[in-house]
PDB file of C-alpha atoms in Angstrom:
ATOM      1  CA  UNK A 261      33.556   0.566-222.044  1.00 37.00           C
ATOM      2  CA  UNK A 262      36.673  -0.734-223.748  1.00 42.00           C
ATOM      3  CA  UNK A 263      38.559  -2.879-221.148  1.00 41.00           C
ATOM      4  CA  UNK A 264      39.499  -6.587-221.962  1.00 45.00           C
ATOM      5  CA  UNK A 265      39.815  -7.386-218.208  1.00 45.00           C
ATOM      6  CA  UNK A 266      37.463  -6.477-215.680  1.00 49.00           C
ATOM      7  CA  UNK A 267      39.668  -4.980-212.704  1.00 49.00           C
ATOM      8  CA  UNK A 268      37.008  -3.535-210.690  1.00 51.00           C
ATOM      9  CA  UNK A 269      34.055  -5.894-210.262  1.00 53.00           C
ATOM     10  CA  UNK A 270      36.043  -8.848-210.338  1.00 55.00           C
ATOM     11  CA  UNK A 271      39.821  -8.488-210.532  1.00 55.00           C
ATOM     12  CA  UNK A 272      40.346 -12.349-211.289  1.00 59.00           C
ATOM     13  CA  UNK A 273      37.906 -12.641-214.007  1.00 69.00           C
ATOM     14  CA  UNK A 274      38.650 -11.711-217.488  1.00 79.00           C
ATOM     15  CA  UNK A 275      35.595  -9.910-219.448  1.00 83.00           C
ATOM     16  CA  UNK A 276      36.595 -11.929-222.408  1.00 87.00           C
ATOM     17  CA  UNK A 277      38.428 -15.016-221.217  1.00 86.00           C
ATOM     18  CA  UNK A 278      38.311 -16.576-224.931  1.00 84.00           C
ATOM     19  CA  UNK A 279      40.073 -13.349-226.336  1.00 87.00           C
ATOM     20  CA  UNK A 280      42.696 -12.706-223.794  1.00 85.00           C
ATOM     21  CA  UNK A 281      45.481 -14.723-225.379  1.00 84.00           C
ATOM     22  CA  UNK A 282      44.674 -13.574-228.822  1.00 87.00           C
ATOM     23  CA  UNK A 283      47.316 -11.016-230.716  1.00 89.00           C
ATOM     24  CA  UNK A 284      46.098  -7.461-231.011  1.00 89.00           C
ATOM     25  CA  UNK A 285      44.190  -6.542-234.167  1.00 91.00           C
ATOM     26  CA  UNK A 286      44.878  -3.008-235.249  1.00 88.00           C
ATOM     27  CA  UNK A 287      42.137  -0.992-236.568  1.00 92.00           C
ATOM     28  CA  UNK A 288      42.893   2.056-238.804  1.00 92.00           C
ATOM     29  CA  UNK A 289      42.120   5.449-236.906  1.00 91.00           C
ATOM     30  CA  UNK A 290      39.131   6.959-236.693  1.00 91.00           C
ATOM     31  CA  UNK A 291      37.652   9.461-239.177  1.00 92.00           C
ATOM     32  CA  UNK A 292      36.187  12.429-238.088  1.00 88.00           C
ATOM     33  CA  UNK A 293      32.430  11.406-239.105  1.00 85.00           C
ATOM     34  CA  UNK A 294      32.536   8.613-236.740  1.00 84.00           C
ATOM     35  CA  UNK A 295      33.172  10.745-233.219  1.00 76.00           C
ATOM     36  CA  UNK A 296      30.645  11.677-230.565  1.00 68.00           C
ATOM     37  CA  UNK A 297      30.487  13.723-227.703  1.00 67.00           C
ATOM     38  CA  UNK A 298      31.301  12.307-224.006  1.00 59.00           C
ATOM     39  CA  UNK A 299      28.344  11.553-222.279  1.00 67.00           C
ATOM     40  CA  UNK A 300      28.066  14.229-219.275  1.00 68.00           C
ATOM     41  CA  UNK A 301      24.354  15.748-219.249  1.00 72.00           C
ATOM     42  CA  UNK A 302      21.855  15.671-216.653  1.00 76.00           C
ATOM     43  CA  UNK A 303      19.540  13.583-218.541  1.00 72.00           C
ATOM     44  CA  UNK A 304      22.398  11.153-218.949  1.00 71.00           C
ATOM     45  CA  UNK A 305      23.006  10.814-215.036  1.00 77.00           C
ATOM     46  CA  UNK A 306      19.134  10.731-214.397  1.00 74.00           C
ATOM     47  CA  UNK A 307      18.627   7.769-216.651  1.00 75.00           C
ATOM     48  CA  UNK A 308      22.069   6.102-215.112  1.00 75.00           C
ATOM     49  CA  UNK A 309      20.504   6.617-211.571  1.00 81.00           C
ATOM     50  CA  UNK A 310      17.086   4.679-212.734  1.00 77.00           C
ATOM     51  CA  UNK A 311      19.012   1.971-214.504  1.00 75.00           C
ATOM     52  CA  UNK A 312      21.079   1.191-211.363  1.00 79.00           C
ATOM     53  CA  UNK A 313      18.620   2.034-208.589  1.00 80.00           C
ATOM     54  CA  UNK A 314      16.385  -1.131-210.614  1.00 77.00           C
ATOM     55  CA  UNK A 315      19.483  -3.564-210.692  1.00 79.00           C
ATOM     56  CA  UNK A 316      19.347  -3.461-214.534  1.00 71.00           C
ATOM     57  CA  UNK A 317      21.655  -4.007-217.082  1.00 76.00           C
ATOM     58  CA  UNK A 318      21.695  -2.032-220.552  1.00 74.00           C
ATOM     59  CA  UNK A 319      23.205  -3.147-223.822  1.00 63.00           C
ATOM     60  CA  UNK A 320      23.977   0.771-224.397  1.00 67.00           C
ATOM     61  CA  UNK A 321      26.729   0.109-221.568  1.00 69.00           C
ATOM     62  CA  UNK A 322      27.576  -3.344-221.961  1.00 62.00           C
ATOM     63  CA  UNK A 323      28.146  -3.160-225.914  1.00 61.00           C
ATOM     64  CA  UNK A 324      29.767   0.144-225.711  1.00 68.00           C
ATOM     65  CA  UNK A 325      27.204   2.035-227.640  1.00 69.00           C
ATOM     66  CA  UNK A 326      28.607   5.590-229.227  1.00 67.00           C
ATOM     67  CA  UNK A 327      25.196   7.174-228.978  1.00 60.00           C
ATOM     68  CA  UNK A 328      24.873   6.368-225.216  1.00 69.00           C
ATOM     69  CA  UNK A 329      25.074  10.022-224.517  1.00 66.00           C
ATOM     70  CA  UNK A 330      22.700  11.043-226.973  1.00 66.00           C
ATOM     71  CA  UNK A 331      20.040   8.563-226.149  1.00 69.00           C
ATOM     72  CA  UNK A 332      20.344   8.516-222.191  1.00 64.00           C
ATOM     73  CA  UNK A 333      19.928  12.135-222.213  1.00 67.00           C
ATOM     74  CA  UNK A 334      16.812  12.021-223.577  1.00 65.00           C
ATOM     75  CA  UNK A 335      16.012   8.882-221.091  1.00 63.00           C
ATOM     76  CA  UNK A 336      15.801   6.447-224.006  1.00 72.00           C
ATOM     77  CA  UNK A 337      17.789   3.166-222.628  1.00 74.00           C
ATOM     78  CA  UNK A 338      17.591  -0.433-224.283  1.00 83.00           C
ATOM     79  CA  UNK A 339      17.613  -2.999-220.985  1.00 90.00           C
ATOM     80  CA  UNK A 340      19.515  -6.204-221.319  1.00 92.00           C
ATOM     81  CA  UNK A 341      17.734  -8.747-219.331  1.00 96.00           C
ATOM     82  CA  UNK A 342      18.992 -12.024-218.482  1.00 96.00           C
ATOM     83  CA  UNK A 343      21.911 -11.206-216.935  1.00 93.00           C
ATOM     84  CA  UNK A 344      25.348  -9.315-218.376  1.00 91.00           C
ATOM     85  CA  UNK A 345      27.020 -12.572-219.566  1.00 94.00           C
ATOM     86  CA  UNK A 346      26.657 -14.074-222.980  1.00 95.00           C
ATOM     87  CA  UNK A 347      27.301 -17.776-223.580  1.00 96.00           C
ATOM     88  CA  UNK A 348      28.735 -16.891-226.991  1.00 95.00           C
ATOM     89  CA  UNK A 349      32.077 -15.217-227.900  1.00 91.00           C
ATOM     90  CA  UNK A 350      31.069 -13.250-231.069  1.00 94.00           C
ATOM     91  CA  UNK A 351      34.461 -11.550-232.215  1.00 93.00           C
ATOM     92  CA  UNK A 352      32.662  -7.823-232.343  1.00 92.00           C
ATOM     93  CA  UNK A 353      30.959  -7.835-229.445  1.00 92.00           C
ATOM     94  CA  UNK A 354      31.920  -6.322-226.041  1.00 89.00           C
ATOM     95  CA  UNK A 355      29.309  -8.062-223.697  1.00 90.00           C
ATOM     96  CA  UNK A 356      31.168 -10.129-221.109  1.00 90.00           C
ATOM     97  CA  UNK A 357      31.279 -14.085-222.070  1.00 92.00           C
ATOM     98  CA  UNK A 358      31.194 -17.086-219.496  1.00 92.00           C
ATOM     99  CA  UNK A 359      28.857 -19.004-217.688  1.00 92.00           C
ATOM    100  CA  UNK A 360      25.858 -16.706-216.674  1.00 94.00           C
ATOM    101  CA  UNK A 361      24.220 -16.933-213.237  1.00 94.00           C
ATOM    102  CA  UNK A 362      20.652 -18.232-212.546  1.00 96.00           C
ATOM    103  CA  UNK A 363      17.562 -15.811-214.192  1.00 97.00           C
ATOM    104  CA  UNK A 364      16.344 -13.046-211.798  1.00 96.00           C
ATOM    105  CA  UNK A 365      12.463 -13.966-211.394  1.00 97.00           C
ATOM    106  CA  UNK A 366      12.064 -10.204-210.124  1.00 97.00           C
ATOM    107  CA  UNK A 367      13.688  -8.740-213.204  1.00 96.00           C
ATOM    108  CA  UNK A 368      10.578  -8.387-215.367  1.00 97.00           C
ATOM    109  CA  UNK A 369       8.744  -6.337-212.853  1.00 97.00           C
ATOM    110  CA  UNK A 370      11.930  -4.424-212.575  1.00 95.00           C
ATOM    111  CA  UNK A 371      12.245  -3.551-215.873  1.00 95.00           C
ATOM    112  CA  UNK A 372       8.467  -2.475-216.426  1.00 96.00           C
ATOM    113  CA  UNK A 373       9.253  -0.154-213.033  1.00 94.00           C
ATOM    114  CA  UNK A 374      12.030   1.594-214.832  1.00 92.00           C
ATOM    115  CA  UNK A 375       9.869   1.933-218.094  1.00 93.00           C
ATOM    116  CA  UNK A 376       7.343   3.517-215.898  1.00 94.00           C
ATOM    117  CA  UNK A 377       9.889   5.750-214.122  1.00 91.00           C
ATOM    118  CA  UNK A 378      11.626   7.056-217.449  1.00 89.00           C
ATOM    119  CA  UNK A 379       8.210   7.781-218.723  1.00 91.00           C
ATOM    120  CA  UNK A 380       8.970   5.766-222.195  1.00 91.00           C
ATOM    121  CA  UNK A 381       6.362   5.809-224.762  1.00 91.00           C
ATOM    122  CA  UNK A 382       8.404   2.905-226.579  1.00 93.00           C
ATOM    123  CA  UNK A 383      10.836   0.728-225.037  1.00 94.00           C
ATOM    124  CA  UNK A 384      13.634  -1.727-226.381  1.00 93.00           C
ATOM    125  CA  UNK A 385      14.591  -4.859-224.722  1.00 95.00           C
ATOM    126  CA  UNK A 386      17.407  -7.122-225.639  1.00 94.00           C
ATOM    127  CA  UNK A 387      19.363 -10.117-223.905  1.00 96.00           C
ATOM    128  CA  UNK A 388      22.626 -11.797-224.050  1.00 95.00           C
ATOM    129  CA  UNK A 389      22.576 -15.560-225.700  1.00 96.00           C
ATOM    130  CA  UNK A 390      21.534 -17.647-223.194  1.00 97.00           C
ATOM    131  CA  UNK A 391      22.617 -20.941-224.625  1.00 97.00           C
ATOM    132  CA  UNK A 392      22.508 -22.606-221.306  1.00 97.00           C
ATOM    133  CA  UNK A 393      18.836 -22.377-220.889  1.00 97.00           C
ATOM    134  CA  UNK A 394      16.362 -24.949-221.921  1.00 97.00           C
ATOM    135  CA  UNK A 395      14.091 -22.118-224.119  1.00 98.00           C
ATOM    136  CA  UNK A 396      17.071 -19.740-224.505  1.00 98.00           C
ATOM    137  CA  UNK A 397      15.144 -17.285-222.360  1.00 98.00           C
ATOM    138  CA  UNK A 398      12.074 -17.332-224.433  1.00 98.00           C
ATOM    139  CA  UNK A 399       9.714 -17.407-221.428  1.00 98.00           C
ATOM    140  CA  UNK A 400      11.846 -14.517-219.636  1.00 98.00           C
ATOM    141  CA  UNK A 401      11.151 -12.557-222.583  1.00 98.00           C
ATOM    142  CA  UNK A 402       7.384 -13.202-222.456  1.00 98.00           C
ATOM    143  CA  UNK A 403       7.311 -12.234-218.703  1.00 98.00           C
ATOM    144  CA  UNK A 404       8.858  -8.799-219.180  1.00 98.00           C
ATOM    145  CA  UNK A 405       6.678  -8.082-222.201  1.00 98.00           C
ATOM    146  CA  UNK A 406       3.368  -8.973-220.253  1.00 98.00           C
ATOM    147  CA  UNK A 407       4.935  -7.154-216.785  1.00 98.00           C
ATOM    148  CA  UNK A 408       5.470  -3.810-219.139  1.00 97.00           C
ATOM    149  CA  UNK A 409       2.000  -4.245-220.722  1.00 98.00           C
ATOM    150  CA  UNK A 410       0.546  -4.331-216.984  1.00 98.00           C
ATOM    151  CA  UNK A 411       2.394  -1.450-215.865  1.00 97.00           C
ATOM    152  CA  UNK A 412       2.197   0.996-218.932  1.00 97.00           C
ATOM    153  CA  UNK A 413      -0.248  -0.361-221.166  1.00 97.00           C
ATOM    154  CA  UNK A 414       0.446   2.391-223.734  1.00 96.00           C
ATOM    155  CA  UNK A 415       4.161   1.698-224.332  1.00 96.00           C
ATOM    156  CA  UNK A 416       5.073   0.195-227.454  1.00 96.00           C
ATOM    157  CA  UNK A 417       7.569  -2.866-227.127  1.00 96.00           C
ATOM    158  CA  UNK A 418      10.040  -3.443-229.312  1.00 96.00           C
ATOM    159  CA  UNK A 419      12.500  -6.614-228.802  1.00 97.00           C
ATOM    160  CA  UNK A 420      15.917  -7.514-230.017  1.00 96.00           C
ATOM    161  CA  UNK A 421      16.365 -11.207-229.225  1.00 98.00           C
ATOM    162  CA  UNK A 422      19.095 -13.838-229.569  1.00 97.00           C
ATOM    163  CA  UNK A 423      18.535 -16.498-232.253  1.00 98.00           C
ATOM    164  CA  UNK A 424      17.136 -19.290-229.972  1.00 98.00           C
ATOM    165  CA  UNK A 425      19.169 -21.736-232.247  1.00 97.00           C
ATOM    166  CA  UNK A 426      17.951 -25.413-231.334  1.00 96.00           C
ATOM    167  CA  UNK A 427      15.540 -24.230-228.840  1.00 97.00           C
ATOM    168  CA  UNK A 428      12.564 -26.159-229.963  1.00 96.00           C
ATOM    169  CA  UNK A 429       9.335 -23.750-229.639  1.00 97.00           C
ATOM    170  CA  UNK A 430      11.141 -20.972-228.003  1.00 98.00           C
ATOM    171  CA  UNK A 431       9.970 -18.456-231.049  1.00 98.00           C
ATOM    172  CA  UNK A 432       6.402 -19.577-230.600  1.00 98.00           C
ATOM    173  CA  UNK A 433       6.490 -18.293-226.920  1.00 98.00           C
ATOM    174  CA  UNK A 434       7.984 -14.807-227.453  1.00 98.00           C
ATOM    175  CA  UNK A 435       5.759 -14.172-230.658  1.00 98.00           C
ATOM    176  CA  UNK A 436       2.564 -15.134-228.303  1.00 98.00           C
ATOM    177  CA  UNK A 437       3.304 -12.065-226.048  1.00 98.00           C
ATOM    178  CA  UNK A 438       2.817  -9.784-228.905  1.00 98.00           C
ATOM    179  CA  UNK A 439       5.688  -7.207-228.831  1.00 98.00           C
ATOM    180  CA  UNK A 440       5.313  -4.204-231.711  1.00 97.00           C
ATOM    181  CA  UNK A 441       8.527  -5.290-233.269  1.00 97.00           C
ATOM    182  CA  UNK A 442      10.476  -8.414-233.398  1.00 98.00           C
ATOM    183  CA  UNK A 443      14.067  -7.425-233.913  1.00 97.00           C
ATOM    184  CA  UNK A 444      16.812  -9.860-234.827  1.00 98.00           C
ATOM    185  CA  UNK A 445      20.354  -8.836-236.240  1.00 97.00           C
ATOM    186  CA  UNK A 446      22.027 -10.879-239.011  1.00 98.00           C
ATOM    187  CA  UNK A 447      25.234  -8.764-237.938  1.00 97.00           C
ATOM    188  CA  UNK A 448      27.127  -9.425-240.879  1.00 98.00           C
ATOM    189  CA  UNK A 449      26.951 -11.280-244.204  1.00 98.00           C
ATOM    190  CA  UNK A 450      27.148 -14.923-244.699  1.00 98.00           C
ATOM    191  CA  UNK A 451      31.046 -15.133-245.625  1.00 98.00           C
ATOM    192  CA  UNK A 452      31.967 -13.425-242.400  1.00 97.00           C
ATOM    193  CA  UNK A 453      29.932 -15.554-239.993  1.00 97.00           C
ATOM    194  CA  UNK A 454      32.653 -18.118-239.511  1.00 96.00           C
ATOM    195  CA  UNK A 455      35.094 -15.367-238.054  1.00 95.00           C
ATOM    196  CA  UNK A 456      32.391 -12.721-236.740  1.00 96.00           C
ATOM    197  CA  UNK A 457      29.504 -14.728-235.641  1.00 96.00           C
ATOM    198  CA  UNK A 458      30.645 -18.098-235.371  1.00 95.00           C
ATOM    199  CA  UNK A 459      28.066 -19.622-233.028  1.00 94.00           C
ATOM    200  CA  UNK A 460      25.250 -18.666-235.061  1.00 97.00           C
ATOM    201  CA  UNK A 461      23.968 -19.722-238.432  1.00 97.00           C
ATOM    202  CA  UNK A 462      22.804 -17.169-241.223  1.00 98.00           C
ATOM    203  CA  UNK A 463      20.091 -18.898-242.787  1.00 97.00           C
ATOM    204  CA  UNK A 464      18.588 -19.927-239.230  1.00 98.00           C
ATOM    205  CA  UNK A 465      18.294 -16.127-238.623  1.00 98.00           C
ATOM    206  CA  UNK A 466      16.770 -15.643-241.863  1.00 98.00           C
ATOM    207  CA  UNK A 467      14.195 -18.349-241.195  1.00 98.00           C
ATOM    208  CA  UNK A 468      13.707 -17.010-237.610  1.00 98.00           C
ATOM    209  CA  UNK A 469      12.438 -13.534-238.914  1.00 98.00           C
ATOM    210  CA  UNK A 470      10.428 -14.875-241.475  1.00 98.00           C
ATOM    211  CA  UNK A 471       8.465 -17.664-238.934  1.00 98.00           C
ATOM    212  CA  UNK A 472       7.754 -14.162-236.835  1.00 98.00           C
ATOM    213  CA  UNK A 473       5.621 -12.943-239.983  1.00 98.00           C
ATOM    214  CA  UNK A 474       4.357 -16.567-240.358  1.00 98.00           C
ATOM    215  CA  UNK A 475       3.000 -16.528-236.708  1.00 98.00           C
ATOM    216  CA  UNK A 476       1.793 -13.122-236.354  1.00 98.00           C
ATOM    217  CA  UNK A 477       1.917 -10.836-239.348  1.00 97.00           C
ATOM    218  CA  UNK A 478       0.730  -7.666-237.649  1.00 97.00           C
ATOM    219  CA  UNK A 479       4.236  -7.639-235.723  1.00 98.00           C
ATOM    220  CA  UNK A 480       6.948  -5.512-237.608  1.00 98.00           C
ATOM    221  CA  UNK A 481      10.140  -7.154-238.056  1.00 98.00           C
ATOM    222  CA  UNK A 482      13.739  -5.722-238.118  1.00 98.00           C
ATOM    223  CA  UNK A 483      17.139  -6.803-238.707  1.00 98.00           C
ATOM    224  CA  UNK A 484      20.619  -4.963-238.992  1.00 97.00           C
ATOM    225  CA  UNK A 485      24.106  -5.656-240.181  1.00 98.00           C
ATOM    226  CA  UNK A 486      27.277  -3.873-239.044  1.00 97.00           C
ATOM    227  CA  UNK A 487      29.557  -2.854-242.167  1.00 98.00           C
ATOM    228  CA  UNK A 488      33.656  -2.518-242.186  1.00 97.00           C
ATOM    229  CA  UNK A 489      34.104  -6.296-241.352  1.00 98.00           C
ATOM    230  CA  UNK A 490      35.651  -7.356-244.731  1.00 97.00           C
ATOM    231  CA  UNK A 491      32.243  -7.703-246.723  1.00 98.00           C
ATOM    232  CA  UNK A 492      31.607  -6.791-250.144  1.00 98.00           C
ATOM    233  CA  UNK A 493      29.013  -4.157-251.837  1.00 98.00           C
ATOM    234  CA  UNK A 494      27.287  -7.254-253.449  1.00 98.00           C
ATOM    235  CA  UNK A 495      26.990  -9.384-250.439  1.00 98.00           C
ATOM    236  CA  UNK A 496      25.298  -6.389-248.574  1.00 98.00           C
ATOM    237  CA  UNK A 497      22.967  -6.329-251.464  1.00 98.00           C
ATOM    238  CA  UNK A 498      22.251  -9.970-251.080  1.00 98.00           C
ATOM    239  CA  UNK A 499      21.374  -9.965-247.544  1.00 98.00           C
ATOM    240  CA  UNK A 500      19.164  -7.091-248.407  1.00 98.00           C
ATOM    241  CA  UNK A 501      17.076  -9.365-250.876  1.00 98.00           C
ATOM    242  CA  UNK A 502      17.131 -12.307-248.266  1.00 98.00           C
ATOM    243  CA  UNK A 503      15.673 -10.193-245.400  1.00 98.00           C
ATOM    244  CA  UNK A 504      12.892  -9.001-247.959  1.00 98.00           C
ATOM    245  CA  UNK A 505      12.351 -12.700-248.919  1.00 98.00           C
ATOM    246  CA  UNK A 506      11.633 -13.056-245.353  1.00 98.00           C
ATOM    247  CA  UNK A 507       9.184 -10.068-245.326  1.00 98.00           C
ATOM    248  CA  UNK A 508      11.204  -8.032-243.191  1.00 98.00           C
ATOM    249  CA  UNK A 509      10.177  -4.697-242.709  1.00 98.00           C
ATOM    250  CA  UNK A 510      12.935  -2.403-241.234  1.00 97.00           C
ATOM    251  CA  UNK A 511      16.911  -2.907-241.744  1.00 97.00           C
ATOM    252  CA  UNK A 512      19.461  -1.246-239.922  1.00 97.00           C
ATOM    253  CA  UNK A 513      22.775  -0.790-241.402  1.00 97.00           C
ATOM    254  CA  UNK A 514      26.007   0.878-239.230  1.00 95.00           C
ATOM    255  CA  UNK A 515      29.726   1.150-238.995  1.00 96.00           C
ATOM    256  CA  UNK A 516      31.460  -1.620-237.007  1.00 95.00           C
ATOM    257  CA  UNK A 517      33.843  -0.202-234.040  1.00 93.00           C
ATOM    258  CA  UNK A 518      36.414  -2.233-232.297  1.00 93.00           C
ATOM    259  CA  UNK A 519      35.738  -2.209-228.917  1.00 90.00           C
ATOM    260  CA  UNK A 520      39.082  -3.462-228.037  1.00 91.00           C
ATOM    261  CA  UNK A 521      42.324  -4.260-230.162  1.00 93.00           C
ATOM    262  CA  UNK A 522      41.596  -8.432-228.768  1.00 92.00           C
ATOM    263  CA  UNK A 523      38.352  -7.818-230.878  1.00 93.00           C
ATOM    264  CA  UNK A 524      37.903  -8.270-234.873  1.00 95.00           C
ATOM    265  CA  UNK A 525      39.887  -5.311-236.366  1.00 96.00           C
ATOM    266  CA  UNK A 526      37.853  -2.632-238.365  1.00 97.00           C
ATOM    267  CA  UNK A 527      38.715  -3.587-241.878  1.00 97.00           C
ATOM    268  CA  UNK A 528      37.506  -0.147-243.404  1.00 97.00           C
ATOM    269  CA  UNK A 529      35.638   2.862-242.347  1.00 97.00           C
ATOM    270  CA  UNK A 530      32.726   3.282-244.598  1.00 97.00           C
ATOM    271  CA  UNK A 531      31.976   6.790-245.673  1.00 96.00           C
ATOM    272  CA  UNK A 532      28.730   8.534-245.215  1.00 96.00           C
ATOM    273  CA  UNK A 533      28.061   8.612-248.815  1.00 97.00           C
ATOM    274  CA  UNK A 534      28.074   4.635-249.279  1.00 98.00           C
ATOM    275  CA  UNK A 535      25.579   4.593-246.333  1.00 97.00           C
ATOM    276  CA  UNK A 536      23.260   6.984-248.310  1.00 98.00           C
ATOM    277  CA  UNK A 537      23.658   4.620-251.429  1.00 98.00           C
ATOM    278  CA  UNK A 538      22.848   1.453-249.254  1.00 98.00           C
ATOM    279  CA  UNK A 539      19.804   3.192-247.857  1.00 98.00           C
ATOM    280  CA  UNK A 540      18.625   3.997-251.626  1.00 98.00           C
ATOM    281  CA  UNK A 541      19.266   0.534-252.832  1.00 98.00           C
ATOM    282  CA  UNK A 542      17.223  -0.875-249.619  1.00 98.00           C
ATOM    283  CA  UNK A 543      14.305   1.272-250.359  1.00 98.00           C
ATOM    284  CA  UNK A 544      13.898   0.172-253.680  1.00 98.00           C
ATOM    285  CA  UNK A 545      13.985  -3.320-252.239  1.00 98.00           C
ATOM    286  CA  UNK A 546      10.947  -2.778-250.474  1.00 97.00           C
ATOM    287  CA  UNK A 547      11.616  -2.329-246.918  1.00 98.00           C
ATOM    288  CA  UNK A 548       9.283   0.043-244.910  1.00 97.00           C
ATOM    289  CA  UNK A 549      11.830   1.678-243.410  1.00 96.00           C
ATOM    290  CA  UNK A 550      15.752   1.811-243.691  1.00 97.00           C
ATOM    291  CA  UNK A 551      18.327   3.330-241.525  1.00 95.00           C
ATOM    292  CA  UNK A 552      21.876   3.579-242.805  1.00 96.00           C
ATOM    293  CA  UNK A 553      24.561   6.036-241.397  1.00 94.00           C
ATOM    294  CA  UNK A 554      28.015   5.589-239.659  1.00 93.00           C
ATOM    295  CA  UNK A 555      26.540   5.399-236.388  1.00 91.00           C
ATOM    296  CA  UNK A 556      23.481   3.574-236.853  1.00 90.00           C
ATOM    297  CA  UNK A 557      22.453   1.287-234.312  1.00 86.00           C
ATOM    298  CA  UNK A 558      19.406  -1.075-233.740  1.00 82.00           C
ATOM    299  CA  UNK A 559      17.794   0.851-231.230  1.00 77.00           C
ATOM    300  CA  UNK A 560      19.027   4.293-231.809  1.00 72.00           C
ATOM    301  CA  UNK A 561      15.958   6.556-232.593  1.00 77.00           C
ATOM    302  CA  UNK A 562      13.730   3.518-232.161  1.00 82.00           C
ATOM    303  CA  UNK A 563      10.746   5.202-230.754  1.00 83.00           C
ATOM    304  CA  UNK A 564      10.429   8.107-233.619  1.00 88.00           C
ATOM    305  CA  UNK A 565      11.367   4.994-236.066  1.00 90.00           C
ATOM    306  CA  UNK A 566       8.327   3.145-234.730  1.00 90.00           C
ATOM    307  CA  UNK A 567       6.022   5.729-235.638  1.00 91.00           C
ATOM    308  CA  UNK A 568       7.415   6.376-239.068  1.00 93.00           C
ATOM    309  CA  UNK A 569       7.136   2.386-239.397  1.00 93.00           C
ATOM    310  CA  UNK A 570       3.381   2.684-238.638  1.00 93.00           C
ATOM    311  CA  UNK A 571       2.909   5.475-241.045  1.00 94.00           C
ATOM    312  CA  UNK A 572       4.529   3.703-243.975  1.00 94.00           C
ATOM    313  CA  UNK A 573       2.471   0.555-243.215  1.00 94.00           C
ATOM    314  CA  UNK A 574      -0.559   2.436-243.275  1.00 93.00           C
ATOM    315  CA  UNK A 575       0.558   4.527-246.609  1.00 92.00           C
ATOM    316  CA  UNK A 576       0.868   1.116-248.254  1.00 88.00           C
ATOM    317  CA  UNK A 577      -2.537  -0.291-247.323  1.00 80.00           C
ATOM    318  CA  UNK A 578      -4.071   2.695-248.801  1.00 75.00           C
TER     319      UNK A 578
END
């Protein structure tokens, strides 16, 4: 998904109205190691039909994830709740921006039904930012977790949340619903926030992750960043230290890919050996799990990674 203007569902509404008048930003050609196969398998089609028949959105589609073919072929989808329109306008993101619609009260049940139909042992739930809501959508997250628990009691649940900035008490509502994994992505290093993630605050996000552990130490915490946005290596290492100071268990590092020429340019394609180096450094800093590669994304291989997380925690407890 790389359109800047949606000419199918609403030809009069730009997908990214805040970016339409920006000058184009050219990225260098993609190297061979960043290419993926087109999604055209039977498993992919089956997953797509289940998602559409339940009226759901996925971050796989909305954010243009390069791994959609691989994941959907295995019937792994990351559900995106609270609509497909975000109240923020991050320079890297391909999700629609604008004023969202009202919440769908039936959505938690539909997500639970789709989880059951797909037979998911591990499900990932994310959302757009909903700064328009008093709680940022925290209660909707909690309702979705509870609905999945009721329909699929054996399924483990991973959530990838917004930052709930200036939403007092919101985090406590989500943590009380007891997801198995609480993920909140930092996205980039602090020096790039003004241009990459201007609506967020780096140290608020660090504190959010730290607070999850204070509220419920049994919940695994997770965060991720993109590289190739102009960051320096020492800045990435500092992010690792900040996350470990917040007792975060799992770190993901992936290559930033430009959705359209109106988005932030790719400053550099980081070669695979640098990702391997980052992974080694991160493990020395104490993370239970690290995933670092050009195509690493927050929800990629989430089910397998959760099993490894549990095993790593058990090993450290011996």
